[in-house]
CSV table of C-alpha atoms and ligand atoms in Angstrom, one decimal:
chain,number,residue,atom,x,y,z
C,1,SER,CA,104.1,-104.2,-206.8
C,2,LEU,CA,102.6,-102.1,-204.0
C,3,PRO,CA,100.1,-103.5,-201.5
C,4,ARG,CA,96.6,-102.1,-202.0
C,5,ASP,CA,96.0,-102.3,-198.2
C,6,LEU,CA,94.5,-98.9,-198.0
C,7,THR,CA,91.7,-99.5,-200.5
C,8,GLY,CA,88.5,-97.9,-199.3
C,9,CYS,CA,90.3,-95.7,-196.7
C,10,THR,CA,89.9,-91.9,-196.5
C,11,LEU,CA,93.1,-90.2,-195.3
C,12,VAL,CA,93.9,-86.7,-194.3
C,13,VAL,CA,97.6,-85.6,-194.2
C,14,THR,CA,98.8,-82.2,-193.0
C,15,ALA,CA,102.0,-81.0,-194.6
C,16,GLY,CA,104.3,-78.0,-194.6
C,17,GLY,CA,104.6,-75.1,-192.2
C,18,THR,CA,102.0,-72.6,-191.0
C,19,ARG,CA,102.7,-68.9,-191.4
C,20,GLU,CA,101.4,-66.5,-188.7
C,21,PRO,CA,101.1,-63.0,-190.0
C,22,LEU,CA,102.6,-60.0,-188.1
C,23,ASP,CA,101.5,-57.3,-190.6
C,24,PRO,CA,100.7,-57.2,-194.3
C,25,VAL,CA,104.3,-58.2,-195.3
C,26,ARG,CA,105.7,-60.2,-192.5
C,27,PHE,CA,105.0,-63.6,-190.8
C,28,LEU,CA,106.5,-66.0,-188.3
C,29,GLY,CA,107.3,-69.3,-190.1
C,30,ASN,CA,109.5,-72.3,-190.2
C,31,ARG,CA,111.6,-74.4,-192.5
C,32,SER,CA,109.2,-77.3,-193.0
C,33,SER,CA,109.2,-78.3,-196.7
C,34,GLY,CA,106.2,-80.5,-196.7
C,35,LYS,CA,108.1,-83.3,-198.4
C,36,GLN,CA,107.4,-86.0,-195.9
C,37,GLY,CA,103.6,-85.2,-195.9
C,38,PHE,CA,103.5,-85.2,-199.7
C,39,ALA,CA,105.5,-88.4,-199.9
C,40,LEU,CA,102.9,-90.0,-197.6
C,41,ALA,CA,100.0,-88.7,-199.7
C,42,ARG,CA,101.5,-90.0,-203.0
C,43,LEU,CA,102.1,-93.4,-201.6
C,44,ALA,CA,98.8,-93.7,-199.8
C,45,VAL,CA,97.0,-93.1,-203.1
C,46,GLN,CA,99.1,-95.8,-204.7
C,47,ARG,CA,98.1,-98.1,-201.9
C,48,GLY,CA,94.4,-97.4,-202.6
C,49,ALA,CA,93.4,-94.6,-200.2
C,50,SER,CA,91.4,-91.5,-201.0
C,51,VAL,CA,93.7,-88.7,-199.9
C,52,THR,CA,93.5,-85.0,-199.0
C,53,VAL,CA,96.5,-83.0,-198.0
C,54,VAL,CA,96.0,-79.9,-195.9
C,55,ALA,CA,99.0,-77.9,-197.0
C,56,GLY,CA,100.6,-75.0,-195.3
C,57,ALA,CA,103.6,-73.3,-196.9
C,58,THR,CA,105.7,-75.9,-198.7
C,59,ALA,CA,108.7,-75.9,-201.0
C,60,GLU,CA,107.4,-75.8,-204.6
C,61,LEU,CA,106.3,-79.4,-204.6
C,62,PRO,CA,104.3,-81.0,-207.4
C,63,VAL,CA,100.9,-82.2,-206.3
C,64,PRO,CA,101.0,-86.0,-206.6
C,65,ALA,CA,98.5,-87.5,-209.0
C,66,GLY,CA,95.2,-88.3,-207.5
C,67,VAL,CA,95.8,-86.2,-204.3
C,68,ARG,CA,93.4,-83.5,-203.4
C,69,VAL,CA,95.1,-80.4,-201.8
C,70,VAL,CA,93.5,-77.8,-199.5
C,71,ASN,CA,95.8,-74.9,-199.1
C,72,VAL,CA,96.0,-73.0,-195.9
C,73,THR,CA,98.3,-70.4,-194.4
C,74,THR,CA,97.7,-70.1,-190.6
C,75,ALA,CA,97.4,-72.7,-187.8
C,76,GLU,CA,93.8,-71.5,-187.3
C,77,GLN,CA,92.9,-72.2,-191.0
C,78,MET,CA,94.7,-75.6,-190.8
C,79,ARG,CA,92.7,-76.4,-187.7
C,80,LYS,CA,89.3,-75.7,-189.4
C,81,ALA,CA,90.2,-77.7,-192.4
C,82,VAL,CA,91.5,-80.7,-190.3
C,83,HIS,CA,88.4,-80.8,-188.1
C,84,GLN,CA,86.1,-80.7,-191.0
C,85,LEU,CA,87.9,-83.4,-193.0
C,86,SER,CA,88.6,-85.7,-190.1
C,87,GLU,CA,84.9,-86.3,-189.6
C,88,ARG,CA,85.1,-88.5,-192.7
C,89,ALA,CA,88.7,-89.7,-192.4
C,90,ASP,CA,89.7,-93.2,-191.4
C,91,ILE,CA,93.3,-92.1,-191.0
C,92,VAL,CA,94.6,-88.7,-189.9
C,93,ILE,CA,98.4,-88.0,-190.3
C,94,MET,CA,99.7,-84.7,-188.9
C,95,ALA,CA,103.1,-84.2,-190.6
C,96,ALA,CA,102.8,-80.4,-190.6
C,97,ALA,CA,105.0,-78.1,-188.6
C,98,VAL,CA,102.3,-76.0,-186.9
C,99,ALA,CA,103.6,-72.8,-185.3
C,100,ASP,CA,103.4,-73.1,-181.6
C,101,PHE,CA,102.7,-69.4,-181.2
C,102,ARG,CA,101.2,-66.6,-183.2
C,103,PRO,CA,101.3,-62.8,-182.8
C,104,VAL,CA,98.5,-61.5,-180.5
C,105,SER,CA,97.3,-59.2,-183.2
C,106,VAL,CA,98.0,-58.5,-186.9
C,107,ALA,CA,99.0,-54.9,-187.6
C,108,GLU,CA,96.9,-53.3,-190.4
C,109,SER,CA,99.9,-51.6,-191.9
C,110,LYS,CA,103.6,-52.4,-192.0
C,111,ILE,CA,105.2,-52.2,-188.6
C,112,LYS,CA,107.7,-49.3,-188.6
C,113,LYS,CA,111.3,-49.5,-187.4
C,114,GLY,CA,110.6,-46.7,-184.9
C,115,ASN,CA,113.6,-45.2,-183.2
C,116,ASP,CA,115.8,-48.2,-183.8
C,117,GLU,CA,114.5,-49.7,-180.6
C,118,PRO,CA,113.9,-53.4,-181.2
C,119,THR,CA,110.2,-54.1,-181.0
C,120,SER,CA,109.0,-57.1,-179.1
C,121,ILE,CA,106.1,-59.1,-180.5
C,122,PRO,CA,103.5,-60.3,-178.0
C,123,LEU,CA,102.6,-63.9,-178.8
C,124,VAL,CA,99.7,-66.3,-177.9
C,125,LYS,CA,99.7,-70.1,-178.0
C,126,ASN,CA,98.2,-71.7,-181.0
C,127,PRO,CA,95.7,-74.6,-180.4
C,128,ASP,CA,97.3,-78.1,-180.6
C,129,ILE,CA,95.4,-79.5,-183.6
C,130,LEU,CA,96.6,-83.1,-183.1
C,131,ALA,CA,95.6,-83.1,-179.4
C,132,GLU,CA,92.2,-81.7,-180.4
C,133,VAL,CA,91.6,-84.4,-183.0
C,134,VAL,CA,92.5,-87.1,-180.4
C,135,LYS,CA,90.1,-85.5,-177.9
C,136,ARG,CA,87.3,-85.3,-180.4
C,137,ARG,CA,87.7,-89.0,-181.2
C,138,ASP,CA,87.6,-89.8,-177.4
C,139,GLN,CA,84.3,-87.8,-177.2
C,140,GLY,CA,82.8,-89.8,-180.0
C,141,GLU,CA,82.8,-87.0,-182.5
C,142,LEU,CA,84.9,-88.8,-185.1
C,143,PRO,CA,83.1,-92.1,-185.6
C,144,VAL,CA,85.2,-93.4,-188.5
C,145,THR,CA,88.7,-92.2,-187.4
C,146,ARG,CA,90.7,-95.3,-186.6
C,147,VAL,CA,94.3,-94.2,-186.8
C,148,ILE,CA,95.8,-90.8,-185.7
C,149,VAL,CA,99.5,-90.3,-186.4
C,150,GLY,CA,101.6,-87.5,-184.9
C,151,PHE,CA,105.1,-86.4,-185.7
C,152,ALA,CA,107.8,-85.2,-183.3
C,153,ALA,CA,110.9,-83.4,-184.4
C,154,GLU,CA,113.3,-83.8,-181.5
C,155,THR,CA,116.8,-82.5,-181.1
C,156,GLY,CA,119.2,-84.1,-178.7
C,157,ASP,CA,122.7,-85.5,-179.0
C,158,GLU,CA,121.8,-88.7,-177.2
C,159,GLN,CA,119.4,-91.2,-178.7
C,160,GLY,CA,118.1,-91.6,-175.1
C,161,ASP,CA,117.2,-87.9,-174.8
C,162,VAL,CA,115.3,-88.0,-178.1
C,163,LEU,CA,113.3,-91.1,-177.1
C,164,THR,CA,112.6,-89.9,-173.6
C,165,HIS,CA,111.1,-86.7,-175.0
C,166,ALA,CA,109.2,-88.6,-177.6
C,167,ARG,CA,107.7,-91.1,-175.1
C,168,SER,CA,106.4,-88.3,-173.0
C,169,LYS,CA,105.0,-86.6,-176.1
C,170,LEU,CA,103.1,-89.8,-177.0
C,171,ASN,CA,101.7,-90.0,-173.5
C,172,ARG,CA,100.6,-86.3,-173.6
C,173,LYS,CA,99.1,-86.4,-177.1
C,174,ARG,CA,97.7,-89.9,-177.0
C,175,CYS,CA,97.8,-90.5,-180.7
C,176,ASP,CA,98.1,-94.1,-182.0
C,177,LEU,CA,101.5,-93.7,-183.6
C,178,LEU,CA,104.2,-91.1,-183.2
C,179,VAL,CA,106.9,-90.7,-185.8
C,180,VAL,CA,110.0,-89.3,-184.2
C,181,ASN,CA,112.5,-87.5,-186.3
C,182,ALA,CA,115.9,-86.7,-185.0
C,183,VAL,CA,116.4,-83.1,-186.2
C,184,GLY,CA,119.5,-80.9,-186.4
C,185,GLU,CA,122.3,-80.3,-188.7
C,186,GLY,CA,121.4,-81.8,-192.1
C,187,LYS,CA,118.7,-83.9,-190.6
C,188,ALA,CA,115.0,-83.9,-191.5
C,189,PHE,CA,114.3,-80.3,-192.6
C,190,GLU,CA,114.6,-79.3,-196.2
C,191,VAL,CA,116.4,-82.5,-197.1
C,192,ASP,CA,115.3,-85.7,-198.9
C,193,SER,CA,116.2,-88.1,-196.2
C,194,ASN,CA,115.0,-88.8,-192.7
C,195,MET,CA,115.7,-91.0,-189.7
C,196,GLY,CA,114.1,-91.7,-186.3
C,197,TRP,CA,111.7,-94.0,-184.5
C,198,LEU,CA,108.2,-95.2,-184.6
C,199,LEU,CA,106.4,-95.3,-181.3
C,200,LYS,CA,103.0,-97.1,-180.9
C,201,ALA,CA,100.5,-96.4,-178.2
C,202,ASP,CA,100.8,-100.0,-177.0
C,203,GLY,CA,104.5,-99.3,-176.2
C,204,THR,CA,106.0,-101.0,-179.2
C,205,GLU,CA,109.0,-99.1,-180.6
C,206,SER,CA,111.0,-99.5,-183.8
C,207,ALA,CA,113.9,-97.7,-185.4
C,208,LEU,CA,113.5,-95.9,-188.7
C,209,PRO,CA,116.9,-96.0,-190.1
C,210,LEU,CA,118.3,-93.2,-192.3
C,211,SER,CA,116.4,-93.4,-195.6
C,212,SER,CA,114.6,-91.4,-198.2
C,213,LYS,CA,111.3,-89.7,-197.3
C,214,ASN,CA,109.6,-92.1,-199.7
C,215,LEU,CA,110.9,-95.2,-198.0
C,216,MET,CA,110.1,-93.5,-194.6
C,217,ALA,CA,106.5,-93.0,-195.9
C,218,SER,CA,106.3,-96.6,-196.8
C,219,ARG,CA,107.4,-97.7,-193.3
C,220,ILE,CA,104.9,-95.3,-191.7
C,221,LEU,CA,102.0,-96.6,-193.9
C,222,ASP,CA,103.0,-100.2,-193.0
C,223,ALA,CA,102.6,-99.3,-189.3
C,224,VAL,CA,99.3,-97.5,-190.0
C,225,SER,CA,98.0,-100.5,-191.9
C,226,SER,CA,99.0,-102.8,-189.1
C,227,VAL,CA,97.0,-100.7,-186.6
C,228,LEU,CA,94.1,-100.7,-189.0
C,229,HIS,CA,94.1,-104.4,-189.5
C,230,THR,CA,94.6,-105.4,-185.9
C,231,SER,CA,92.0,-103.1,-184.3
N,301,C5P,O1,104.4,-80.7,-179.6
N,301,C5P,P1,104.9,-80.8,-181.0
N,301,C5P,O2,104.7,-79.5,-181.8
N,301,C5P,O3,106.3,-81.3,-181.1
N,301,C5P,O4,104.0,-81.9,-181.7
N,301,C5P,C1,104.2,-82.2,-183.0
N,301,C5P,C2,103.0,-82.9,-183.5
N,301,C5P,O5,101.8,-82.2,-183.2
N,301,C5P,C3,103.0,-82.9,-185.0
N,301,C5P,O6,102.2,-84.1,-185.5
N,301,C5P,C4,102.3,-81.6,-185.4
N,301,C5P,O7,101.7,-81.7,-186.7
N,301,C5P,C5,101.2,-81.6,-184.3
N,301,C5P,N1,100.8,-80.2,-183.9
N,301,C5P,C6,99.6,-79.7,-184.1
N,301,C5P,N2,99.2,-78.5,-183.6
N,301,C5P,C7,100.1,-77.7,-183.0
N,301,C5P,C8,101.4,-78.2,-182.8
N,301,C5P,C9,101.7,-79.4,-183.2
N,301,C5P,O8,98.7,-80.5,-184.7
N,301,C5P,N3,99.7,-76.5,-182.6
């Protein structure tokens, strides 16, 4: 049977991809399915937590029993929901693929083809929600938040490249745990399995061997639980 080690904990998980509109019919988006985030949410409920998923665009995933879902579309909407919910969350897990950029403006009507000239789309950077949550906790604005988990999808042929990028990302974002997924051909996106590494803020690193997203969720929650019960 499952451990009930998250009993009494409130958890927020972001999942899926954000969509940044260009005009009434088009958007910039990504291939995130939301499967890893939903797997984490389902398992966390089974381990005793009270769970809200902030879901961007996902594959048509069934909502796991006992999980509350807040649907959002854009990074800005996800940001608002996460900031509000994290004020009461013991654990914040950011599994969503947030668009790094969005169009500077949204056209009111459908952008025309024009004279067959390719149109370029001016972009601005989206806020880094994960970095903002870490910063708010540092500033004392999130009194109950004890574990913040980030994800990093890294491409790279050499394991060394992937880990080097991931270590610098952990240093930059300063979350407590970073789940590193090796992405590329048949890995991580839109599939049911995942592999990678788990990096802790204290420098501890462990491999996450190729496994189902459910098993991956269980390893991630084990690590969350160990941070909770040692801090
Ligand atoms: O820098 P990178 O996009 O690889 O960081 C990935 C991590 O940061 C993920 O946990 C993702 O959910 C989060 N993120 C975010 N806001 C952004 C970009 C990424 O919360 N604008």
